[in-house]
Amino acid sequence: MKKILLPTDFSDQAEYALKVAASLAKQNDATIYLMHMLEMPSHFLSGDTNLNVPEQLLFMKIAHERFEKTMAQDFMKDINVEITVETHKAFDGITQAIRQHEIDLVVMGSSGASGLKEMFIGSNTEKVVRTADAPVLVIKNQIEDFTVANFVFASDFSEDQKLVFEQAIDFANSFHAKLHLLFVNTPNRFVTTEAAQKKMDAFIEEFEELGDHELHIYNDNKIETGILNFSRAINADLIGMSTHGRQGLAHFFNGSISEDLVNHSLRPVITFKI
């Protein structure tokens, strides 16, 4: 975690995320790439040469004034920060920055969504969770001291999860956290306890760096509610899982458990793209 990207719209949720990013940066001697996507009127982005330049400069001036206030806060002291103001659409700018700076971790704030808004609109945070090549840590609430003692990693423990699991182990080890490996059993995808246990045991055999951990099989009506209920029961500090990066109609019809968690969990959620 040497390069942390923090997209900000200067909202309360973005500041909650920035405090966590600042804590991680101090622990890992990392650089924060603090980025604001400037919401410009459409004619500024059209390539029109007859732009109202003073108006454009005003938008930039306001953004930099907000950055100055952000950087003046106590929790930002002694942190290496690179600030950029971009005029791309938010999602495009974030994905471009991840590749350009070879980002190790994205930290984002989110207020969540529900109902029709969740189904039809989708937030930039959800899109980044679904497609980002770097792990994405989503923060909902203010956390004064971000530490991870109990980290729940939910999985079906199939072969394609192994590369993602290596990243989860690294993240857990960086906090000396206990890793709770969770298999959620549901009526629609029922597996006997014996079969689930064998699958989990076989899955972790090759991971020599797996530290303090426990295996859990939890029964619930849906995978998402099982993850949330189990995490609440052990008072988890962080929930982690993979995302498949589906887009378009495939995503619309199949949905995404990771995005549902980002929307509905009050606890921090970290996702790793397969």
PDB file of C-alpha atoms in Angstrom:
ATOM      1  CA  MET A   1       0.000   0.000   0.000  1.00  0.00           C
ATOM      2  CA  LYS A   2       2.513   2.594  -1.150  1.00  0.00           C
ATOM      3  CA  LYS A   3       0.132   4.408  -3.499  1.00  0.00           C
ATOM      4  CA  ILE A   4      -3.387   5.194  -2.271  1.00  0.00           C
ATOM      5  CA  LEU A   5      -5.969   6.896  -4.488  1.00  0.00           C
ATOM      6  CA  LEU A   6      -8.640   8.974  -2.768  1.00  0.00           C
ATOM      7  CA  PRO A   7     -11.276  10.501  -5.082  1.00  0.00           C
ATOM      8  CA  THR A   8     -13.085  13.292  -3.264  1.00  0.00           C
ATOM      9  CA  ASP A   9     -16.163  15.434  -3.815  1.00  0.00           C
ATOM     10  CA  PHE A  10     -15.515  17.159  -0.461  1.00  0.00           C
ATOM     11  CA  SER A  11     -18.595  15.527   1.081  1.00  0.00           C
ATOM     12  CA  ASP A  12     -18.725  14.193   4.654  1.00  0.00           C
ATOM     13  CA  GLN A  13     -18.367  10.634   3.324  1.00  0.00           C
ATOM     14  CA  ALA A  14     -15.274  11.604   1.312  1.00  0.00           C
ATOM     15  CA  GLU A  15     -13.719  13.098   4.447  1.00  0.00           C
ATOM     16  CA  TYR A  16     -14.446   9.897   6.412  1.00  0.00           C
ATOM     17  CA  ALA A  17     -12.599   7.996   3.674  1.00  0.00           C
ATOM     18  CA  LEU A  18      -9.738  10.499   3.678  1.00  0.00           C
ATOM     19  CA  LYS A  19      -9.189  10.024   7.418  1.00  0.00           C
ATOM     20  CA  VAL A  20      -8.863   6.274   6.861  1.00  0.00           C
ATOM     21  CA  ALA A  21      -6.545   6.828   3.875  1.00  0.00           C
ATOM     22  CA  ALA A  22      -4.416   9.169   6.008  1.00  0.00           C
ATOM     23  CA  SER A  23      -4.158   6.540   8.738  1.00  0.00           C
ATOM     24  CA  LEU A  24      -3.094   3.897   6.201  1.00  0.00           C
ATOM     25  CA  ALA A  25      -0.590   6.268   4.606  1.00  0.00           C
ATOM     26  CA  LYS A  26       1.074   6.931   7.977  1.00  0.00           C
ATOM     27  CA  GLN A  27       1.232   3.217   8.791  1.00  0.00           C
ATOM     28  CA  ASN A  28       2.723   2.297   5.421  1.00  0.00           C
ATOM     29  CA  ASP A  29       4.728   5.436   4.542  1.00  0.00           C
ATOM     30  CA  ALA A  30       2.499   5.769   1.493  1.00  0.00           C
ATOM     31  CA  THR A  31       1.560   8.573  -0.874  1.00  0.00           C
ATOM     32  CA  ILE A  32      -2.063   9.680  -1.185  1.00  0.00           C
ATOM     33  CA  TYR A  33      -3.212  10.714  -4.650  1.00  0.00           C
ATOM     34  CA  LEU A  34      -6.016  13.091  -3.749  1.00  0.00           C
ATOM     35  CA  MET A  35      -8.208  13.675  -6.776  1.00  0.00           C
ATOM     36  CA  HIS A  36     -11.257  15.820  -7.401  1.00  0.00           C
ATOM     37  CA  MET A  37     -13.341  15.325 -10.520  1.00  0.00           C
ATOM     38  CA  LEU A  38     -14.543  18.804 -11.463  1.00  0.00           C
ATOM     39  CA  GLU A  39     -18.187  18.770 -12.506  1.00  0.00           C
ATOM     40  CA  MET A  40     -17.922  21.171 -15.414  1.00  0.00           C
ATOM     41  CA  PRO A  41     -20.810  22.304 -17.614  1.00  0.00           C
ATOM     42  CA  SER A  42     -21.026  20.107 -20.701  1.00  0.00           C
ATOM     43  CA  HIS A  43     -19.720  22.787 -23.103  1.00  0.00           C
ATOM     44  CA  PHE A  44     -16.400  22.768 -21.243  1.00  0.00           C
ATOM     45  CA  LEU A  45     -15.947  19.101 -22.123  1.00  0.00           C
ATOM     46  CA  SER A  46     -17.094  19.325 -25.755  1.00  0.00           C
ATOM     47  CA  GLY A  47     -13.895  20.688 -27.257  1.00  0.00           C
ATOM     48  CA  ASP A  48     -15.550  24.010 -28.064  1.00  0.00           C
ATOM     49  CA  THR A  49     -12.844  26.659 -28.490  1.00  0.00           C
ATOM     50  CA  ASN A  50     -15.226  29.494 -27.568  1.00  0.00           C
ATOM     51  CA  LEU A  51     -15.089  28.737 -23.860  1.00  0.00           C
ATOM     52  CA  ASN A  52     -15.779  31.198 -21.109  1.00  0.00           C
ATOM     53  CA  VAL A  53     -12.261  30.953 -19.674  1.00  0.00           C
ATOM     54  CA  PRO A  54     -12.899  33.116 -16.572  1.00  0.00           C
ATOM     55  CA  GLU A  55     -15.780  30.823 -15.607  1.00  0.00           C
ATOM     56  CA  GLN A  56     -13.591  27.765 -16.059  1.00  0.00           C
ATOM     57  CA  LEU A  57     -10.866  29.315 -13.906  1.00  0.00           C
ATOM     58  CA  LEU A  58     -13.438  30.048 -11.216  1.00  0.00           C
ATOM     59  CA  PHE A  59     -14.356  26.349 -10.966  1.00  0.00           C
ATOM     60  CA  MET A  60     -10.670  25.495 -10.651  1.00  0.00           C
ATOM     61  CA  LYS A  61     -10.087  28.197  -8.020  1.00  0.00           C
ATOM     62  CA  ILE A  62     -12.949  26.910  -5.856  1.00  0.00           C
ATOM     63  CA  ALA A  63     -11.617  23.333  -6.059  1.00  0.00           C
ATOM     64  CA  HIS A  64      -8.113  24.378  -4.988  1.00  0.00           C
ATOM     65  CA  GLU A  65      -9.495  26.451  -2.100  1.00  0.00           C
ATOM     66  CA  ARG A  66     -11.306  23.349  -0.872  1.00  0.00           C
ATOM     67  CA  PHE A  67      -8.088  21.356  -1.147  1.00  0.00           C
ATOM     68  CA  GLU A  68      -6.267  23.964   0.944  1.00  0.00           C
ATOM     69  CA  LYS A  69      -8.847  23.572   3.731  1.00  0.00           C
ATOM     70  CA  THR A  70      -8.575  19.789   3.486  1.00  0.00           C
ATOM     71  CA  MET A  71      -4.771  19.808   3.698  1.00  0.00           C
ATOM     72  CA  ALA A  72      -4.822  22.186   6.702  1.00  0.00           C
ATOM     73  CA  GLN A  73      -6.530  19.605   8.929  1.00  0.00           C
ATOM     74  CA  ASP A  74      -4.483  17.966  11.666  1.00  0.00           C
ATOM     75  CA  PHE A  75      -4.920  14.406  10.396  1.00  0.00           C
ATOM     76  CA  MET A  76      -3.216  15.350   7.084  1.00  0.00           C
ATOM     77  CA  LYS A  77       0.052  16.472   8.697  1.00  0.00           C
ATOM     78  CA  ASP A  78       3.280  14.728   7.660  1.00  0.00           C
ATOM     79  CA  ILE A  79       1.642  12.835   4.776  1.00  0.00           C
ATOM     80  CA  ASN A  80       2.960  12.893   1.227  1.00  0.00           C
ATOM     81  CA  VAL A  81       0.031  14.016  -0.944  1.00  0.00           C
ATOM     82  CA  GLU A  82      -0.282  14.620  -4.676  1.00  0.00           C
ATOM     83  CA  ILE A  83      -3.316  16.714  -5.622  1.00  0.00           C
ATOM     84  CA  THR A  84      -5.023  16.704  -9.007  1.00  0.00           C
ATOM     85  CA  VAL A  85      -8.152  18.317 -10.374  1.00  0.00           C
ATOM     86  CA  GLU A  86      -9.538  16.531 -13.432  1.00  0.00           C
ATOM     87  CA  THR A  87     -12.369  17.389 -15.798  1.00  0.00           C
ATOM     88  CA  HIS A  88     -13.159  13.850 -16.918  1.00  0.00           C
ATOM     89  CA  LYS A  89     -16.407  12.193 -15.952  1.00  0.00           C
ATOM     90  CA  ALA A  90     -15.818  10.914 -12.426  1.00  0.00           C
ATOM     91  CA  PHE A  91     -15.741   7.183 -13.161  1.00  0.00           C
ATOM     92  CA  ASP A  92     -13.473   7.555 -16.224  1.00  0.00           C
ATOM     93  CA  GLY A  93     -11.048   9.760 -14.309  1.00  0.00           C
ATOM     94  CA  ILE A  94     -10.761   7.295 -11.443  1.00  0.00           C
ATOM     95  CA  THR A  95     -10.065   4.275 -13.648  1.00  0.00           C
ATOM     96  CA  GLN A  96      -7.507   6.266 -15.637  1.00  0.00           C
ATOM     97  CA  ALA A  97      -5.731   7.418 -12.455  1.00  0.00           C
ATOM     98  CA  ILE A  98      -5.524   3.830 -11.160  1.00  0.00           C
ATOM     99  CA  ARG A  99      -3.621   2.787 -14.274  1.00  0.00           C
ATOM    100  CA  GLN A 100      -1.556   5.960 -14.649  1.00  0.00           C
ATOM    101  CA  HIS A 101      -0.190   5.946 -11.090  1.00  0.00           C
ATOM    102  CA  GLU A 102      -0.169   2.152 -10.604  1.00  0.00           C
ATOM    103  CA  ILE A 103      -2.375   2.541  -7.547  1.00  0.00           C
ATOM    104  CA  ASP A 104      -2.190  -0.155  -4.845  1.00  0.00           C
ATOM    105  CA  LEU A 105      -5.422   0.737  -3.028  1.00  0.00           C
ATOM    106  CA  VAL A 106      -8.438   2.938  -3.714  1.00  0.00           C
ATOM    107  CA  VAL A 107     -10.251   4.385  -0.694  1.00  0.00           C
ATOM    108  CA  MET A 108     -13.706   5.840  -1.328  1.00  0.00           C
ATOM    109  CA  GLY A 109     -16.559   7.212   0.724  1.00  0.00           C
ATOM    110  CA  SER A 110     -20.123   6.141   0.068  1.00  0.00           C
ATOM    111  CA  SER A 111     -23.531   6.978   1.449  1.00  0.00           C
ATOM    112  CA  GLY A 112     -25.047   3.803  -0.027  1.00  0.00           C
ATOM    113  CA  ALA A 113     -28.228   3.420  -2.061  1.00  0.00           C
ATOM    114  CA  SER A 114     -31.430   1.432  -1.966  1.00  0.00           C
ATOM    115  CA  GLY A 115     -34.552   0.676  -3.960  1.00  0.00           C
ATOM    116  CA  LEU A 116     -34.927   2.089  -7.452  1.00  0.00           C
ATOM    117  CA  LYS A 117     -31.898   4.339  -7.099  1.00  0.00           C
ATOM    118  CA  GLU A 118     -29.744   1.291  -6.386  1.00  0.00           C
ATOM    119  CA  MET A 119     -31.213  -0.659  -9.323  1.00  0.00           C
ATOM    120  CA  PHE A 120     -31.168   1.926 -12.086  1.00  0.00           C
ATOM    121  CA  ILE A 121     -28.616   4.602 -11.252  1.00  0.00           C
ATOM    122  CA  GLY A 122     -25.671   3.081  -9.427  1.00  0.00           C
ATOM    123  CA  SER A 123     -23.023   5.273  -7.866  1.00  0.00           C
ATOM    124  CA  ASN A 124     -19.492   5.917  -9.036  1.00  0.00           C
ATOM    125  CA  THR A 125     -18.349   3.943  -5.993  1.00  0.00           C
ATOM    126  CA  GLU A 126     -20.272   0.875  -7.197  1.00  0.00           C
ATOM    127  CA  LYS A 127     -18.801   1.178 -10.693  1.00  0.00           C
ATOM    128  CA  VAL A 128     -15.282   1.447  -9.300  1.00  0.00           C
ATOM    129  CA  VAL A 129     -15.902  -1.538  -6.994  1.00  0.00           C
ATOM    130  CA  ARG A 130     -17.030  -3.576  -9.985  1.00  0.00           C
ATOM    131  CA  THR A 131     -14.233  -2.701 -12.406  1.00  0.00           C
ATOM    132  CA  ALA A 132     -11.150  -1.353 -10.602  1.00  0.00           C
ATOM    133  CA  ASP A 133      -7.920  -3.268 -11.098  1.00  0.00           C
ATOM    134  CA  ALA A 134      -6.816  -2.271  -7.567  1.00  0.00           C
ATOM    135  CA  PRO A 135      -8.504  -3.274  -4.296  1.00  0.00           C
ATOM    136  CA  VAL A 136     -11.226  -0.805  -3.278  1.00  0.00           C
ATOM    137  CA  LEU A 137     -11.876   0.048   0.373  1.00  0.00           C
ATOM    138  CA  VAL A 138     -15.286   1.667   0.931  1.00  0.00           C
ATOM    139  CA  ILE A 139     -15.941   3.729   4.060  1.00  0.00           C
ATOM    140  CA  LYS A 140     -19.435   4.754   5.201  1.00  0.00           C
ATOM    141  CA  ASN A 141     -18.928   6.301   8.633  1.00  0.00           C
ATOM    142  CA  GLN A 142     -16.394   8.302  10.579  1.00  0.00           C
ATOM    143  CA  ILE A 143     -13.641   6.116  12.048  1.00  0.00           C
ATOM    144  CA  GLU A 144     -11.256   7.859  14.407  1.00  0.00           C
ATOM    145  CA  ASP A 145      -8.594   5.148  14.449  1.00  0.00           C
ATOM    146  CA  PHE A 146      -8.748   2.665  11.582  1.00  0.00           C
ATOM    147  CA  THR A 147      -7.499  -0.674  12.852  1.00  0.00           C
ATOM    148  CA  VAL A 148      -8.499  -4.173  11.798  1.00  0.00           C
ATOM    149  CA  ALA A 149      -8.550  -6.870  14.462  1.00  0.00           C
ATOM    150  CA  ASN A 150     -11.209  -9.098  12.867  1.00  0.00           C
ATOM    151  CA  PHE A 151     -11.359  -9.330   9.070  1.00  0.00           C
ATOM    152  CA  VAL A 152     -14.165 -11.371   7.483  1.00  0.00           C
ATOM    153  CA  PHE A 153     -13.339 -12.720   4.025  1.00  0.00           C
ATOM    154  CA  ALA A 154     -16.424 -14.225   2.388  1.00  0.00           C
ATOM    155  CA  SER A 155     -15.979 -16.620  -0.517  1.00  0.00           C
ATOM    156  CA  ASP A 156     -17.269 -19.731  -2.243  1.00  0.00           C
ATOM    157  CA  PHE A 157     -13.646 -20.990  -2.121  1.00  0.00           C
ATOM    158  CA  SER A 158     -13.552 -21.913  -5.803  1.00  0.00           C
ATOM    159  CA  GLU A 159     -10.299 -22.065  -7.762  1.00  0.00           C
ATOM    160  CA  ASP A 160     -10.662 -18.564  -9.262  1.00  0.00           C
ATOM    161  CA  GLN A 161     -10.644 -17.050  -5.755  1.00  0.00           C
ATOM    162  CA  LYS A 162      -7.040 -18.007  -4.996  1.00  0.00           C
ATOM    163  CA  LEU A 163      -5.316 -14.954  -6.496  1.00  0.00           C
ATOM    164  CA  VAL A 164      -7.786 -12.675  -4.710  1.00  0.00           C
ATOM    165  CA  PHE A 165      -7.211 -14.566  -1.467  1.00  0.00           C
ATOM    166  CA  GLU A 166      -3.483 -13.823  -1.608  1.00  0.00           C
ATOM    167  CA  GLN A 167      -4.308 -10.107  -1.610  1.00  0.00           C
ATOM    168  CA  ALA A 168      -6.700 -10.569   1.320  1.00  0.00           C
ATOM    169  CA  ILE A 169      -3.986 -12.383   3.313  1.00  0.00           C
ATOM    170  CA  ASP A 170      -1.526  -9.550   2.636  1.00  0.00           C
ATOM    171  CA  PHE A 171      -4.084  -6.987   3.814  1.00  0.00           C
ATOM    172  CA  ALA A 172      -4.889  -8.972   6.958  1.00  0.00           C
ATOM    173  CA  ASN A 173      -1.203  -9.498   7.761  1.00  0.00           C
ATOM    174  CA  SER A 174      -0.487  -5.785   7.412  1.00  0.00           C
ATOM    175  CA  PHE A 175      -2.818  -5.224  10.388  1.00  0.00           C
ATOM    176  CA  HIS A 176      -1.919  -8.456  12.222  1.00  0.00           C
ATOM    177  CA  ALA A 177      -5.651  -9.160  11.961  1.00  0.00           C
ATOM    178  CA  LYS A 178      -7.467 -12.412  12.584  1.00  0.00           C
ATOM    179  CA  LEU A 179      -8.881 -13.647   9.275  1.00  0.00           C
ATOM    180  CA  HIS A 180     -12.372 -15.163   9.449  1.00  0.00           C
ATOM    181  CA  LEU A 181     -12.939 -17.248   6.319  1.00  0.00           C
ATOM    182  CA  LEU A 182     -16.665 -17.388   5.709  1.00  0.00           C
ATOM    183  CA  PHE A 183     -18.756 -19.743   3.587  1.00  0.00           C
ATOM    184  CA  VAL A 184     -22.445 -18.777   3.558  1.00  0.00           C
ATOM    185  CA  ASN A 185     -24.825 -21.692   2.994  1.00  0.00           C
ATOM    186  CA  THR A 186     -28.212 -20.801   1.469  1.00  0.00           C
ATOM    187  CA  PRO A 187     -31.325 -22.858   0.622  1.00  0.00           C
ATOM    188  CA  ASN A 188     -30.849 -22.233  -3.112  1.00  0.00           C
ATOM    189  CA  ARG A 189     -27.215 -23.362  -3.073  1.00  0.00           C
ATOM    190  CA  PHE A 190     -27.226 -25.829  -0.230  1.00  0.00           C
ATOM    191  CA  VAL A 191     -24.003 -27.675   0.597  1.00  0.00           C
ATOM    192  CA  THR A 192     -23.603 -30.066   3.501  1.00  0.00           C
ATOM    193  CA  THR A 193     -21.378 -28.906   6.327  1.00  0.00           C
ATOM    194  CA  GLU A 194     -18.984 -31.782   5.657  1.00  0.00           C
ATOM    195  CA  ALA A 195     -18.654 -30.874   1.963  1.00  0.00           C
ATOM    196  CA  ALA A 196     -18.178 -27.172   2.721  1.00  0.00           C
ATOM    197  CA  GLN A 197     -15.552 -27.936   5.351  1.00  0.00           C
ATOM    198  CA  LYS A 198     -13.600 -30.170   2.964  1.00  0.00           C
ATOM    199  CA  LYS A 199     -13.714 -27.506   0.256  1.00  0.00           C
ATOM    200  CA  MET A 200     -12.414 -24.815   2.600  1.00  0.00           C
ATOM    201  CA  ASP A 201      -9.677 -27.065   4.007  1.00  0.00           C
ATOM    202  CA  ALA A 202      -8.477 -27.934   0.493  1.00  0.00           C
ATOM    203  CA  PHE A 203      -8.589 -24.283  -0.547  1.00  0.00           C
ATOM    204  CA  ILE A 204      -6.263 -22.998   2.186  1.00  0.00           C
ATOM    205  CA  GLU A 205      -3.724 -25.846   2.035  1.00  0.00           C
ATOM    206  CA  GLU A 206      -1.284 -24.044  -0.279  1.00  0.00           C
ATOM    207  CA  PHE A 207      -1.256 -20.694   1.537  1.00  0.00           C
ATOM    208  CA  GLU A 208       1.800 -20.817   3.782  1.00  0.00           C
ATOM    209  CA  GLU A 209       1.527 -17.158   4.821  1.00  0.00           C
ATOM    210  CA  LEU A 210      -1.968 -17.610   6.234  1.00  0.00           C
ATOM    211  CA  GLY A 211      -1.665 -16.422   9.827  1.00  0.00           C
ATOM    212  CA  ASP A 212      -4.270 -16.334  12.590  1.00  0.00           C
ATOM    213  CA  HIS A 213      -7.523 -17.565  11.050  1.00  0.00           C
ATOM    214  CA  GLU A 214     -10.759 -19.449  11.588  1.00  0.00           C
ATOM    215  CA  LEU A 215     -13.097 -21.232   9.177  1.00  0.00           C
ATOM    216  CA  HIS A 216     -16.821 -20.538   9.464  1.00  0.00           C
ATOM    217  CA  ILE A 217     -19.887 -22.042   7.793  1.00  0.00           C
ATOM    218  CA  TYR A 218     -22.948 -19.835   8.282  1.00  0.00           C
ATOM    219  CA  ASN A 219     -26.526 -20.575   7.227  1.00  0.00           C
ATOM    220  CA  ASP A 220     -28.804 -17.797   5.986  1.00  0.00           C
ATOM    221  CA  ASN A 221     -31.462 -17.038   3.381  1.00  0.00           C
ATOM    222  CA  LYS A 222     -29.130 -15.043   1.126  1.00  0.00           C
ATOM    223  CA  ILE A 223     -25.371 -14.741   0.803  1.00  0.00           C
ATOM    224  CA  GLU A 224     -25.376 -10.984   1.404  1.00  0.00           C
ATOM    225  CA  THR A 225     -27.488 -11.162   4.568  1.00  0.00           C
ATOM    226  CA  GLY A 226     -25.375 -14.071   5.806  1.00  0.00           C
ATOM    227  CA  ILE A 227     -22.189 -12.023   5.435  1.00  0.00           C
ATOM    228  CA  LEU A 228     -23.764  -9.025   7.166  1.00  0.00           C
ATOM    229  CA  ASN A 229     -25.272 -11.080  10.007  1.00  0.00           C
ATOM    230  CA  PHE A 230     -22.089 -13.052  10.661  1.00  0.00           C
ATOM    231  CA  SER A 231     -19.969  -9.886  10.589  1.00  0.00           C
ATOM    232  CA  ARG A 232     -22.308  -8.258  13.078  1.00  0.00           C
ATOM    233  CA  ALA A 233     -22.177 -11.318  15.346  1.00  0.00           C
ATOM    234  CA  ILE A 234     -18.371 -11.205  15.677  1.00  0.00           C
ATOM    235  CA  ASN A 235     -18.193  -7.388  15.544  1.00  0.00           C
ATOM    236  CA  ALA A 236     -15.947  -7.460  12.477  1.00  0.00           C
ATOM    237  CA  ASP A 237     -13.849  -4.400  11.635  1.00  0.00           C
ATOM    238  CA  LEU A 238     -13.755  -5.132   7.907  1.00  0.00           C
ATOM    239  CA  ILE A 239     -15.555  -7.286   5.323  1.00  0.00           C
ATOM    240  CA  GLY A 240     -13.735  -8.474   2.207  1.00  0.00           C
ATOM    241  CA  MET A 241     -14.702 -10.367  -0.908  1.00  0.00           C
ATOM    242  CA  SER A 242     -14.037 -10.614  -4.631  1.00  0.00           C
ATOM    243  CA  THR A 243     -15.885  -9.008  -7.503  1.00  0.00           C
ATOM    244  CA  HIS A 244     -16.116 -10.405 -11.027  1.00  0.00           C
ATOM    245  CA  GLY A 245     -16.264  -7.078 -12.861  1.00  0.00           C
ATOM    246  CA  ARG A 246     -19.401  -7.860 -14.842  1.00  0.00           C
ATOM    247  CA  GLN A 247     -20.734  -5.029 -16.960  1.00  0.00           C
ATOM    248  CA  GLY A 248     -23.767  -4.267 -19.110  1.00  0.00           C
ATOM    249  CA  LEU A 249     -26.624  -6.771 -19.244  1.00  0.00           C
ATOM    250  CA  ALA A 250     -24.599  -9.509 -17.560  1.00  0.00           C
ATOM    251  CA  HIS A 251     -24.287  -7.317 -14.506  1.00  0.00           C
ATOM    252  CA  PHE A 252     -27.925  -6.196 -14.639  1.00  0.00           C
ATOM    253  CA  PHE A 253     -29.284  -9.756 -14.640  1.00  0.00           C
ATOM    254  CA  ASN A 254     -26.705 -11.396 -12.365  1.00  0.00           C
ATOM    255  CA  GLY A 255     -26.241  -8.582  -9.886  1.00  0.00           C
ATOM    256  CA  SER A 256     -23.244  -8.276  -7.629  1.00  0.00           C
ATOM    257  CA  ILE A 257     -23.032  -9.345  -3.988  1.00  0.00           C
ATOM    258  CA  SER A 258     -20.022  -7.077  -3.494  1.00  0.00           C
ATOM    259  CA  GLU A 259     -21.978  -4.030  -4.675  1.00  0.00           C
ATOM    260  CA  ASP A 260     -24.924  -4.986  -2.457  1.00  0.00           C
ATOM    261  CA  LEU A 261     -22.529  -5.122   0.489  1.00  0.00           C
ATOM    262  CA  VAL A 262     -21.086  -1.714  -0.399  1.00  0.00           C
ATOM    263  CA  ASN A 263     -24.628  -0.310  -0.444  1.00  0.00           C
ATOM    264  CA  HIS A 264     -25.972  -1.979   2.683  1.00  0.00           C
ATOM    265  CA  SER A 265     -23.059  -2.579   5.063  1.00  0.00           C
ATOM    266  CA  LEU A 266     -22.284   0.063   7.654  1.00  0.00           C
ATOM    267  CA  ARG A 267     -18.912  -1.604   8.193  1.00  0.00           C
ATOM    268  CA  PRO A 268     -15.939  -0.933   5.894  1.00  0.00           C
ATOM    269  CA  VAL A 269     -15.881  -3.222   2.862  1.00  0.00           C
ATOM    270  CA  ILE A 270     -12.844  -4.060   0.725  1.00  0.00           C
ATOM    271  CA  THR A 271     -13.212  -5.708  -2.681  1.00  0.00           C
ATOM    272  CA  PHE A 272     -10.652  -7.448  -4.867  1.00  0.00           C
ATOM    273  CA  LYS A 273     -11.305  -7.907  -8.578  1.00  0.00           C
ATOM    274  CA  ILE A 274     -10.786 -11.371 -10.023  1.00  0.00           C
TER     275      ILE A 274
END
